[in-house]
XYZ file of C-alpha atoms in Angstrom:
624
model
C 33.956 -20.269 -21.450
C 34.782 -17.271 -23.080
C 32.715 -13.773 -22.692
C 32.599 -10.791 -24.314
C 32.048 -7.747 -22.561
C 28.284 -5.970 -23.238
C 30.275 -3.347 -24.540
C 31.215 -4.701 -27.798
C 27.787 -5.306 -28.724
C 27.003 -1.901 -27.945
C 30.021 -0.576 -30.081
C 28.639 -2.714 -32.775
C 25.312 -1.684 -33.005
C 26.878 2.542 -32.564
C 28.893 1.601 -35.408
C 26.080 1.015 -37.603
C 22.473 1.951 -36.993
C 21.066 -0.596 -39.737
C 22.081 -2.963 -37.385
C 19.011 -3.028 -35.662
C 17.392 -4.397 -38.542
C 19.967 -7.248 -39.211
C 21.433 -10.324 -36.904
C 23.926 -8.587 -34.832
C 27.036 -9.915 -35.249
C 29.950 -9.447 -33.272
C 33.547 -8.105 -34.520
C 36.627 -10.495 -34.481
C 38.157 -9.423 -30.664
C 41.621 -10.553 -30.156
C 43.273 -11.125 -26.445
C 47.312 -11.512 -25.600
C 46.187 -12.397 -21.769
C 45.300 -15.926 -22.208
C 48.910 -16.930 -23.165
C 51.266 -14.527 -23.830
C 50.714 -14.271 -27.468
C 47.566 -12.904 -29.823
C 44.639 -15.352 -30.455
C 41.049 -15.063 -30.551
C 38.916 -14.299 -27.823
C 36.823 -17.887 -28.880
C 40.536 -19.746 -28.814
C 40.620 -20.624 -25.119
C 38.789 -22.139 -22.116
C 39.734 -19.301 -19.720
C 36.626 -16.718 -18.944
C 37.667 -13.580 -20.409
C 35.812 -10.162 -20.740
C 37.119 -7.599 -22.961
C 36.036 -3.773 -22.053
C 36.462 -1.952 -25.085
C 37.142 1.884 -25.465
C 33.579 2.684 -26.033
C 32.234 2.025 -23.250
C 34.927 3.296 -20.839
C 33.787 6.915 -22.402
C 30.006 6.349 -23.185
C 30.141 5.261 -18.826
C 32.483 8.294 -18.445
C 34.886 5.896 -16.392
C 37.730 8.230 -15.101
C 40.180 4.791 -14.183
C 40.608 1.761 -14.460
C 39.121 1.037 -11.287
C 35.452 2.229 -12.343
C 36.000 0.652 -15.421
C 36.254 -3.043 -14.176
C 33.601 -2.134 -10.717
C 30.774 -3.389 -12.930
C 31.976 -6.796 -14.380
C 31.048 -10.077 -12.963
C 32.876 -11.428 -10.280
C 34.521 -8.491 -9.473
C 34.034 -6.040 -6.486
C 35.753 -3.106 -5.441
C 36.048 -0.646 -2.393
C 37.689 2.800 -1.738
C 38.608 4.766 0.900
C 37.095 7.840 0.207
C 36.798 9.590 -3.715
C 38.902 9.868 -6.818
C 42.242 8.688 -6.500
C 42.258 7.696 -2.569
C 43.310 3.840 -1.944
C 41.316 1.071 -3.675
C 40.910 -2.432 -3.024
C 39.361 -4.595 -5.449
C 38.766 -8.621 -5.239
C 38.290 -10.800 -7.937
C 35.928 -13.881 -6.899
C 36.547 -12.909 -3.280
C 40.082 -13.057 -3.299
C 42.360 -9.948 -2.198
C 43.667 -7.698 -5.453
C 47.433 -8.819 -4.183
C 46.267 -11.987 -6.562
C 45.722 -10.940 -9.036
C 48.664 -9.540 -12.028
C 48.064 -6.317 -13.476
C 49.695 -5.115 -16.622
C 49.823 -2.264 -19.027
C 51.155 -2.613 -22.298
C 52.849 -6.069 -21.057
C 54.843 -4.022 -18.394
C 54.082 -5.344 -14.943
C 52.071 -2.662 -12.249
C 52.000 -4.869 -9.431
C 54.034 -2.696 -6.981
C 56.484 -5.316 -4.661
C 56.643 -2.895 -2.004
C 52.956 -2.938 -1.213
C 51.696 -5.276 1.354
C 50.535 -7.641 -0.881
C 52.291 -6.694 -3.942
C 48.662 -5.132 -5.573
C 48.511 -2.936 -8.649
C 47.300 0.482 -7.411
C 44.157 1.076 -9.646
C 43.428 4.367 -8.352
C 46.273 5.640 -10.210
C 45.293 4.350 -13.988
C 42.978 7.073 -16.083
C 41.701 5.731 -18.843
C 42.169 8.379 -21.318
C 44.159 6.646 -23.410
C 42.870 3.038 -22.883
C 41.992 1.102 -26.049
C 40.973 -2.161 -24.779
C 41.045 -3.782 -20.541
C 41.028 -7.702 -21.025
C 40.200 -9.333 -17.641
C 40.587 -12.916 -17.015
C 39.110 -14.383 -14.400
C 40.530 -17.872 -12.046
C 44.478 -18.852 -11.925
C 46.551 -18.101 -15.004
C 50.084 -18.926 -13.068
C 50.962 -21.425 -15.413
C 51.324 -18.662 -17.498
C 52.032 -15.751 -16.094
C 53.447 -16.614 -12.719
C 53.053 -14.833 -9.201
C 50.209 -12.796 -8.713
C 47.647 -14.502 -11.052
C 46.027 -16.629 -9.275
C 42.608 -15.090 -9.245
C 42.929 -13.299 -12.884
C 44.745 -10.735 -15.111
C 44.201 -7.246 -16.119
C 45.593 -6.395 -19.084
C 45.435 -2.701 -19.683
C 46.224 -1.958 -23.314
C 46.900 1.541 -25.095
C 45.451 3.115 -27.972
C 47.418 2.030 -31.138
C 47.793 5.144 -33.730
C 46.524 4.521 -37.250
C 47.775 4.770 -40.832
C 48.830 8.389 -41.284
C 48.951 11.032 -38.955
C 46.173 11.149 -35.672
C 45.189 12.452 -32.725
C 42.683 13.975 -30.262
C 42.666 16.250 -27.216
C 39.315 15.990 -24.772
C 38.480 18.383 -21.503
C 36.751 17.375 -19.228
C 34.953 19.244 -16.032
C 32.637 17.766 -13.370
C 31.446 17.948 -9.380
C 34.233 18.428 -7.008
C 35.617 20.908 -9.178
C 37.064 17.639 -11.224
C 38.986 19.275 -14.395
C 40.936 17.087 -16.940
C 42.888 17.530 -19.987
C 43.459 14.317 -22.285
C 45.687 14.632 -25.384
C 47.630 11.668 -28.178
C 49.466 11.885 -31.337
C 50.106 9.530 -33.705
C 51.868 8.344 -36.547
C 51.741 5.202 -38.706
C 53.491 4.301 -42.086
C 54.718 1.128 -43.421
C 57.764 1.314 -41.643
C 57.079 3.420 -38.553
C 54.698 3.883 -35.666
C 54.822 6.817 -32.881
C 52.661 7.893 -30.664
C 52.503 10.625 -27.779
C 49.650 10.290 -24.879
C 49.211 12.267 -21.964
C 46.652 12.700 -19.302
C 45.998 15.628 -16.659
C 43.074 15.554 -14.231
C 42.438 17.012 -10.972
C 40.022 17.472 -8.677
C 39.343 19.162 -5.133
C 37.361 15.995 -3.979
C 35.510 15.835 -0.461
C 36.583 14.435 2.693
C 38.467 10.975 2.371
C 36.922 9.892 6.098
C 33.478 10.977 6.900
C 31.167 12.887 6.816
C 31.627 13.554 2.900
C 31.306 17.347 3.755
C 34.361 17.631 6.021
C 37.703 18.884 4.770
C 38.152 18.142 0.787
C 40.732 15.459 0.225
C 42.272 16.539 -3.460
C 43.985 14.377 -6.167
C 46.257 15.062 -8.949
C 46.992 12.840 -11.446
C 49.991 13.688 -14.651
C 50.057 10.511 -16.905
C 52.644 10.378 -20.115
C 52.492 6.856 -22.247
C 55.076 6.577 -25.242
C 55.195 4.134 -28.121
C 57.819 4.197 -30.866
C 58.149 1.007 -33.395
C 60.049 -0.130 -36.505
C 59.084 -2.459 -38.731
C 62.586 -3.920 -40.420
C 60.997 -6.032 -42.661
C 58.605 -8.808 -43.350
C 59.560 -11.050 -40.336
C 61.392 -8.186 -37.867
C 60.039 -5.366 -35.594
C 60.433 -3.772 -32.389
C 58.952 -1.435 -30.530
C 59.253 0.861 -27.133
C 57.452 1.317 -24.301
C 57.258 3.996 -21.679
C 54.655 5.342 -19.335
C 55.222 7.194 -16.476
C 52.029 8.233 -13.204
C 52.417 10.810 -10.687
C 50.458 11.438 -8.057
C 49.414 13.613 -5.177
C 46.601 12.544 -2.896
C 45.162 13.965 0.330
C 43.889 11.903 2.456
C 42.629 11.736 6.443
C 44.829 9.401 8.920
C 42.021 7.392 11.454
C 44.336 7.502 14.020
C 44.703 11.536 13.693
C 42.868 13.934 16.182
C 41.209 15.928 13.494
C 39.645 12.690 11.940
C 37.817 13.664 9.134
C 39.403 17.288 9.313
C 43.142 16.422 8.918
C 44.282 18.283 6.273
C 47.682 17.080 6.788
C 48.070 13.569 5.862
C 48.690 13.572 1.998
C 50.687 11.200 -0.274
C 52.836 10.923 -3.643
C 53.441 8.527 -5.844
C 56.149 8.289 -8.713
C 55.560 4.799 -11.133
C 58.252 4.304 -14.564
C 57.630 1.521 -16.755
C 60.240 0.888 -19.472
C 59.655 -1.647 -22.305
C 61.730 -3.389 -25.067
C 60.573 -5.814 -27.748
C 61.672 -7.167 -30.542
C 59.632 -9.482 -32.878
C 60.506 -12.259 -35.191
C 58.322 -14.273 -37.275
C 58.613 -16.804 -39.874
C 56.385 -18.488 -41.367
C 54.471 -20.894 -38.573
C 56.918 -19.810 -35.673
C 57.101 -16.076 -33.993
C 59.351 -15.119 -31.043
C 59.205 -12.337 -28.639
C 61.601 -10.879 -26.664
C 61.227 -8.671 -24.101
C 63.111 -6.404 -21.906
C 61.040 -4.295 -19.533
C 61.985 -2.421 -16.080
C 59.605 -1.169 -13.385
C 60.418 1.569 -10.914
C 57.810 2.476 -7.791
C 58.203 4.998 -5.452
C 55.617 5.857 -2.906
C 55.655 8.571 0.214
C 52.949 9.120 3.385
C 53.250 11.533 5.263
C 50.854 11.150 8.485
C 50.139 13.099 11.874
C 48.516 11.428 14.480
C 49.149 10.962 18.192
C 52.063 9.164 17.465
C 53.187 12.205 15.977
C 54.519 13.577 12.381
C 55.629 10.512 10.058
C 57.199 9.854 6.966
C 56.505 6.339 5.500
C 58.635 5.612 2.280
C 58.074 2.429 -0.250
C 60.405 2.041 -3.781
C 60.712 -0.903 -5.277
C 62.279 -1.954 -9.033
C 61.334 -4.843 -10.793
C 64.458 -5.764 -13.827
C 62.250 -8.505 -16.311
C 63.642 -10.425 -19.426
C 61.267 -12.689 -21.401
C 61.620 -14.786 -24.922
C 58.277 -16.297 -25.725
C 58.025 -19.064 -28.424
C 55.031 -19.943 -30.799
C 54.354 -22.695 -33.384
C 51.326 -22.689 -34.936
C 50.511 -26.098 -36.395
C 47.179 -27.347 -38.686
C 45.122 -27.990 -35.162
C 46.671 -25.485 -32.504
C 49.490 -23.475 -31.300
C 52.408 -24.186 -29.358
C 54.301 -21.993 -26.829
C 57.574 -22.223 -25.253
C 58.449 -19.610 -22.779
C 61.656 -18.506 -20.639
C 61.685 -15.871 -18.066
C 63.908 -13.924 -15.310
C 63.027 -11.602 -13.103
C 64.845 -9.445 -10.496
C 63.000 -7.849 -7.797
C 63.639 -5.305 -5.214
C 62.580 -3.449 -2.510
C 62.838 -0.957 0.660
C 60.323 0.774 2.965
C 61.485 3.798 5.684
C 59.529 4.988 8.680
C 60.617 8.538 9.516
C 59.292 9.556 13.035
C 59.672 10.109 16.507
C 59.891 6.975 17.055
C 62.275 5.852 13.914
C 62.721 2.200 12.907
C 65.303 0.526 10.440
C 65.031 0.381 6.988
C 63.854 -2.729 5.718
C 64.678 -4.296 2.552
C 64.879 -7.614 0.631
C 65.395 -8.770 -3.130
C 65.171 -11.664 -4.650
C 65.571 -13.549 -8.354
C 62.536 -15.292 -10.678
C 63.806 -17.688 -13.176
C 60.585 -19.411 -15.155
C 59.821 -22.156 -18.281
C 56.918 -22.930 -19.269
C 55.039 -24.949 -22.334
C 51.867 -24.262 -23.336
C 49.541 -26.087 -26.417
C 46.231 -24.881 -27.482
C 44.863 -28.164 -29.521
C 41.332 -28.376 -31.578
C 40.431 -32.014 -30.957
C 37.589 -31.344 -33.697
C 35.831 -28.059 -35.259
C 33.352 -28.473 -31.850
C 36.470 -28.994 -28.938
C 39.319 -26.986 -27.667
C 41.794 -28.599 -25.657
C 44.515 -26.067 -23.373
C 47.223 -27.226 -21.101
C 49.926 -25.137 -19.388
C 52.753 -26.289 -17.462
C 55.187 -23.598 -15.574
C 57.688 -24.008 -13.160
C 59.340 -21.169 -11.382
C 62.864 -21.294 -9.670
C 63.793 -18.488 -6.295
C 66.595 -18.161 -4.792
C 65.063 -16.976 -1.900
C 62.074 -19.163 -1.221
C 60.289 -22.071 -2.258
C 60.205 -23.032 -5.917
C 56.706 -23.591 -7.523
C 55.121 -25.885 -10.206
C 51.844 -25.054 -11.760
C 49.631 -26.040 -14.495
C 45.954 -25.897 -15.954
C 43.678 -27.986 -17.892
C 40.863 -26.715 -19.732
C 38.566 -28.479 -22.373
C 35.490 -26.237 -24.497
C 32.841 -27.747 -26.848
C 30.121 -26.301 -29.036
C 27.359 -28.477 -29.045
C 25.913 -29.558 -32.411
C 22.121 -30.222 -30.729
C 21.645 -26.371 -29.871
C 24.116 -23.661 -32.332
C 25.225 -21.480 -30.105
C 25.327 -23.646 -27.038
C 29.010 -23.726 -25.277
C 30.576 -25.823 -22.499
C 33.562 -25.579 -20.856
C 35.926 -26.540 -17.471
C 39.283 -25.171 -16.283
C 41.025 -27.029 -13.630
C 43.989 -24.885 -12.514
C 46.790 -24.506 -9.475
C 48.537 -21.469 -8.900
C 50.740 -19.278 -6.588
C 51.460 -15.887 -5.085
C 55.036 -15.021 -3.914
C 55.514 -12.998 -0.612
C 55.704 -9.451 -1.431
C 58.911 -7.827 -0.921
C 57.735 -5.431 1.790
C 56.662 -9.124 3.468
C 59.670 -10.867 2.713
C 61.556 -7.607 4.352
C 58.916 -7.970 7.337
C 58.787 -12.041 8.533
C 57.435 -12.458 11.952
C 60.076 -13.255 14.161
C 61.476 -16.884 13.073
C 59.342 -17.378 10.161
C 60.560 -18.179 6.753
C 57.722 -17.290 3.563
C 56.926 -19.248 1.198
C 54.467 -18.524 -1.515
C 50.926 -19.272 -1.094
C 49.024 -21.967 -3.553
C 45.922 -21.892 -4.621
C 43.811 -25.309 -6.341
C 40.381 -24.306 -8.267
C 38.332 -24.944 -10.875
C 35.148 -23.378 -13.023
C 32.787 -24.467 -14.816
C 30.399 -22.740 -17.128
C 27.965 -23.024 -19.794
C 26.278 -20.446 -22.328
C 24.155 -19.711 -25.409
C 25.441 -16.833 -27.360
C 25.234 -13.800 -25.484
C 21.715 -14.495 -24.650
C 22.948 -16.200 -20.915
C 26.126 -17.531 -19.584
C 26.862 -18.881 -15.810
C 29.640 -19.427 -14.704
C 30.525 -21.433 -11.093
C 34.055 -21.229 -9.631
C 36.507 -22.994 -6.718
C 39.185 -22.140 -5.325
C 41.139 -23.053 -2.228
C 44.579 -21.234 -0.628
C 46.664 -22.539 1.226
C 49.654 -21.362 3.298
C 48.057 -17.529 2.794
C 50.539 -14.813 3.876
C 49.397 -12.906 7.092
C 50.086 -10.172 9.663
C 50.747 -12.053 13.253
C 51.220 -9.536 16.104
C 53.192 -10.944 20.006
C 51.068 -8.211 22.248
C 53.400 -9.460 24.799
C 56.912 -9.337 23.684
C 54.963 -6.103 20.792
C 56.781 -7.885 17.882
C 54.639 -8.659 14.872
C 55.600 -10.058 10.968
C 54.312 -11.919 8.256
C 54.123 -15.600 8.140
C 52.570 -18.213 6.537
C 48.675 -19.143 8.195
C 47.887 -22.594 8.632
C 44.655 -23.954 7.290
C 42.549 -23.431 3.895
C 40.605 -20.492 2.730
C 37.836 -21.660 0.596
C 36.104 -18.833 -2.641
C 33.326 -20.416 -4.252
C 30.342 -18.557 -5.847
C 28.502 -18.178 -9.044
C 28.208 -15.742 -11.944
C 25.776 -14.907 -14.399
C 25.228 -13.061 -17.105
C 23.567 -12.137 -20.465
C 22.375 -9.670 -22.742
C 19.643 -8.995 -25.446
C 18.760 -6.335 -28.189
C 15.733 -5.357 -29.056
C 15.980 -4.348 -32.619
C 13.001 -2.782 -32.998
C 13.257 -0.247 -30.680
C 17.156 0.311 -30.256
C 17.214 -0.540 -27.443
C 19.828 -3.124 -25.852
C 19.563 -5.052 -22.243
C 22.409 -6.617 -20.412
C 22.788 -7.756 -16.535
C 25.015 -9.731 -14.783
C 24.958 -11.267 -11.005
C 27.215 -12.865 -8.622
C 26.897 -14.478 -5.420
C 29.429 -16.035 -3.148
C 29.009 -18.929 -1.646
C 32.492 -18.798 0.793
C 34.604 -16.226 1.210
C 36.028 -18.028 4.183
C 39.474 -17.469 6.070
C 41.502 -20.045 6.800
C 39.499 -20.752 10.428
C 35.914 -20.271 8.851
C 35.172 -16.769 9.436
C 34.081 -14.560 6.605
C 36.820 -12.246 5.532
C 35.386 -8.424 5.251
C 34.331 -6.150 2.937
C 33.634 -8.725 0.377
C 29.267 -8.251 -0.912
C 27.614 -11.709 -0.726
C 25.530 -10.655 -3.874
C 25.777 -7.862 -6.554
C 24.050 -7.117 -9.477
C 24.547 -4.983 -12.172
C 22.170 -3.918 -15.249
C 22.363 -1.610 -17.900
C 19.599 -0.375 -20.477
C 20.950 1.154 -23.305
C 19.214 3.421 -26.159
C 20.586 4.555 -30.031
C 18.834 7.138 -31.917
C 18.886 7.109 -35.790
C 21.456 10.146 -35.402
C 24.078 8.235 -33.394
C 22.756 10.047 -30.058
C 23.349 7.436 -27.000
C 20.991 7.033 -23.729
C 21.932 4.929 -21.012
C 21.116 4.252 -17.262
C 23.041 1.450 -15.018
C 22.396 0.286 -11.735
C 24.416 -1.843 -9.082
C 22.971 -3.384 -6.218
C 25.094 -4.480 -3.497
C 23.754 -7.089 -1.122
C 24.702 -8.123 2.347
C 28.243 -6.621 3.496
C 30.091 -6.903 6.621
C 33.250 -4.243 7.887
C 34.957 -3.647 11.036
C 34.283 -0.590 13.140
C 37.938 0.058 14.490
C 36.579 3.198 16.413
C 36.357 1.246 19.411
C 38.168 -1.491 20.883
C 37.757 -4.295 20.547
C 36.462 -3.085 16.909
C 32.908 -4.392 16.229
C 31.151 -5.823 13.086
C 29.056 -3.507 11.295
C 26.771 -3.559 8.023
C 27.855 -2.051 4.623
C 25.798 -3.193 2.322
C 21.945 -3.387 1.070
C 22.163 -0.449 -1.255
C 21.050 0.210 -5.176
C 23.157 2.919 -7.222
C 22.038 4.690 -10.114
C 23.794 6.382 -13.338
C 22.612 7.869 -16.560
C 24.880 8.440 -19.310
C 24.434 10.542 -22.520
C 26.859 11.001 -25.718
C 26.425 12.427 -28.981
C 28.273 13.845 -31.843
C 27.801 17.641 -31.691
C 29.443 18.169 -35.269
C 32.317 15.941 -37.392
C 34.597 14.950 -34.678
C 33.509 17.002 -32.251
C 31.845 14.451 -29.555
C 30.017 15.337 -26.290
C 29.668 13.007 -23.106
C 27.693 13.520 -19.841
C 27.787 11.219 -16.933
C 25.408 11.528 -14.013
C 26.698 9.213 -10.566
C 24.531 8.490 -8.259
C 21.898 10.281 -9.318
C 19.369 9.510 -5.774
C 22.320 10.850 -4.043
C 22.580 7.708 -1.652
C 24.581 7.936 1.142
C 26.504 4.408 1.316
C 30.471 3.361 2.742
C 32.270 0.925 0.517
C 34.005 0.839 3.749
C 32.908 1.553 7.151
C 34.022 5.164 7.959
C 35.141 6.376 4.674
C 32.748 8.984 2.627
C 32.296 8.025 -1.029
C 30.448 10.350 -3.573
C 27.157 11.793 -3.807
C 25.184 13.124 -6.474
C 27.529 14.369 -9.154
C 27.881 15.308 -12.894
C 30.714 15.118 -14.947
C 31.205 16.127 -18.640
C 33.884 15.668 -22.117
C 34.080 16.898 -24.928
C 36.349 15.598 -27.415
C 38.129 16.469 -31.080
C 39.424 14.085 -32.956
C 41.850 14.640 -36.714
């Protein structure tokens, strides 16, 4: 099944006030997640939600991490406030599974533990559109997608010459600065965006009032394309984050009141591509390089430390498409290079650790109307490494309209997937282990009528996860691979409806999880067994906007690691509250406010780590 986000009916109805009065109807979204290449959001089985521009600033989302915290499915936890580490899982499984990308270039870092996407770090200043797609996409996209892709996507400039620059200023002492140029003619397109924000922030362990953990956050994004003729382009890519973050070590005497521990980040994403199409058949090819380098420095009992991580990923791609009467056709080729190190700098120094490793990938893929009521999909990938087991995946997935009931949609996905050992894990095997990737079999199944209701229930089981095994006698630990299953199954739902008449517009969603079981039955942690999210949204006659959302988390278990052995504590039970306001204060001058939190609840995300209170954040923003 495909859904749209809430937020496109929302832009809809801003867009025109008369629409109230009239059937809303939706505007034509278009995705590049599903298989590499642009389609419509209705030409695929996979669940996808598109977050559009709007609503990242009518919600005042300051990254990408707030931005996706409210869609189905997904759940997310931080260790402390803006820009301190963030986990997020997608149907219960860990955020190392899932592929993040912006622009096309890969942001999964290889020298994390479990080769995530750092969240924390992407603003959203100069998003134009997040497409999330939820249950295994490997068949497409390889490693790392086998619970879902983010596809973070840039503003694109217009015809002629455009811009805006936005300030922004909020609790914490939170100050930003957003800016883009651009330029589009026939033959040419340029564009300049940039991002500052900072913000003295509060304590990163509690209590919230301790020591303030800062962040700092400089963001650059280029795009420069030519259009040669008719049937050739190319463009470039680059977009560069860098970071500081304080943060408290939970192994360091001053707990909450370290102001020592702090962090930097340095992430460079290169892109090339070059189009060709003629009539029925397009190519792409791509050329794109990723460079990470992350530094902690720590002091605990152990002493001062210095933790280094860098990692390069090298990426060449030529994608294929044929579009015929009933469908499209895609042949893809692939190769990847992948690299990385990690240095522990202490009293107590250790070797550097390193590995690399090579990615060579085909697959086919065929979108197929049976009839005007039934898509048919089918992917089929297999991926060659020289340094560890080799991996075929695929997916089936068939969606009808029913005649009986307009508006009525089924659909099924049956899918297999995999997730390649980091490179910091591959560096780091237990003693006498060899990796291997991890595989993952699931399925979903979901049915809806227009955007009045849609559920969605999902399957998935891992196999041969990747884990941290520790010898207390021989004090040796590594990765290997765990025997057994772990087992994800829940249900989502979700809908929305307008009420014209008073312009006014409803929308909820809810998720439960049935297992979020490791591979020997226990529950893994910080995962919510139920959330829910709603939103009631209000537009004057004179484009003013009103809008309060809620999330309630349900039951949540954590570890206390205070004591030893560490306990199992509570999390959960807890309802959040935000209002939201935007208007246009003159012609292109716009205005937001965003209140978080607004009962000022005290809650952990996880156990031991302050999150925010009561805050207030404003932006204004010119546009030309």
């Amino acid at each position: 099944m495909t859904t749209k986000s809430f937020s496109i009916i929302t832009a809809t109805l801003l867009l025109s006030n008369t629409a109230f009065a009239e059937e809303v109807t939706l505007a034509p979204i278009d995705v590049i997640s599903t298989n590499k290449t642009e389609q419509s959001i209705e030409n695929t089985t996979s669940n996808v939600t598109v977050i559009t521009a709007e609503e990242i600033e009518e919600k005042g989302y300051q990254n990408i991490a707030q931005a996706i915290s409210t869609v189905a499915g997904i759940q997310m936890t931080n260790l402390g406030g803006l820009g301190q580490p963030t986990s997020f899982f997608v149907r219960g499984q860990d955020s190392g599974k899932v592929l993040v990308l912006l622009d096309g270039m890969r942001l999964n870092d290889p020298s994390t533990t479990n080769g995530t996407a750092l969240l924390d770090a992407l603003t959203t200043n100069n998003i134009g559109q997040i497409e999330i797609v939820k249950g295994g996409v490997s068949s497409i996209w390889g490693s790392n997608a086998s619970a879902g892709v983010i596809n973070i996507i840039t503003k694109e400039p217009k015809e002629g010459t455009h811009g805006s620059v936005a300030l922004s200023y909020g609790s914490y002492n939170t100050r930003g600065i957003d800016a883009d140029i651009g330029y589009k003619s026939e033959k040419l397109t340029a564009q300049v965006l940039a991002g500052y924000l900072k913000t003295d922030g509060f304590s990163a362990l509690a209590p919230r009032d301790a020591e303030d953990d800062g962040y700092e956050n400089k963001n650059a994004n280029l795009k420069l394309g030519y259009t040669f003729d008719e049937n050739n382009k190319v463009n470039l890519s680059y977009n560069r984050i860098k970071t500081k973050t304080d943060w408290d070590d939970m192994y360091s005497f001053d707990l909450a009141d370290d102001a020592y521990s702090h962090a930097t980040a340095d992430q460079t994403n290169y892109a090339l591509n070059y189009y060709f199409k003629m009539d029925r058949y397009s190519a792409v090819f791509t050329a794109s390089k990723g460079e990470f380098e992350r530094d902690y420095y720590t002091s605990n009992f152990f002493g001062d430390a210095h933790n280094t991580y860098k990692a390069t990923i090298k990426e060449y791609s030529l994608i294929n498409a044929y579009d015929y009467s009933s469908g499209k056709a895609i042949l893809g080729l692939e190769y990847k290079d992948i690299e990385g190190s990690n240095l522990y700098i202490s009293s107590f120094p250790s070797l550097p650790t390193e590995s690399s490793y090579t990615n060579k990938a085909v697959f086919l893929s065929n979108t197929y109307n049976i009839n005007e009521s039934t898509l048919l999909e089918t992917n089929l990938r297999y991926d060659s490494y020289d340094e560890f087991d080799n991996e075929t995946t695929y997916k089936i997935g068939l969606k009808h309209q029913h005649d009986f009931l307009k508006g009525f949609t089924t659909s099924a996905n049956y899918y297999t997937s995999y997730d390649a050992p980091s490179a910091f894990q591959l560096a780091t095997p237990a003693p006498g282990s060899l990796l291997k990737p991890s595989y993952t079999r699931g399925f979903d199944v979901s049915a809806a009528y227009k955007e009045l209701i849609a559920v969605t229930y999902f399957n998935n089981r891992v196999e041969d996860n990747i884990d941290y095994v520790y010898d207390p006698l021989t004090y040796i630990g590594g990765y290997q691979n765990v025997d057994g299953t772990s087992k994800f199954e829940g249900l989502e739902v979700q809908g929305a409806y307008t009420l014209p008449a008073l312009n006014v517009h409803l929308s909820a969603n809810y998720t439960h999880l049935f297992k979020f079981e490791k591979e020997d039955g226990t529950e893994l942690p910080r995962r919510a067994k139920d959330i829910l999210n709603a939103t009631v949204e209000y537009y004057t006659e004179n484009n003013m906007h009103f809008s309060v959302d809620a999330q309630y988390v349900g039951d949540r278990s954590d570890d206390d690691y205070s004591i030893f052995p560490a306990s199992e504590v509570q999390t959960g039970n807890y309802t959040l509250w935000n209002l939201n306001f935007n208007t246009e204060l003159m012609k292109d001058l716009d205005l937001y406010l965003n209140a978080r939190n607004i009962f000022d609840k005290e809650y952990q995300s996880v156990y031991g780590y302050a999150t925010e209170g009561r805050s207030l954040y404003a932006k204004v923003k010119y546009s030309f």
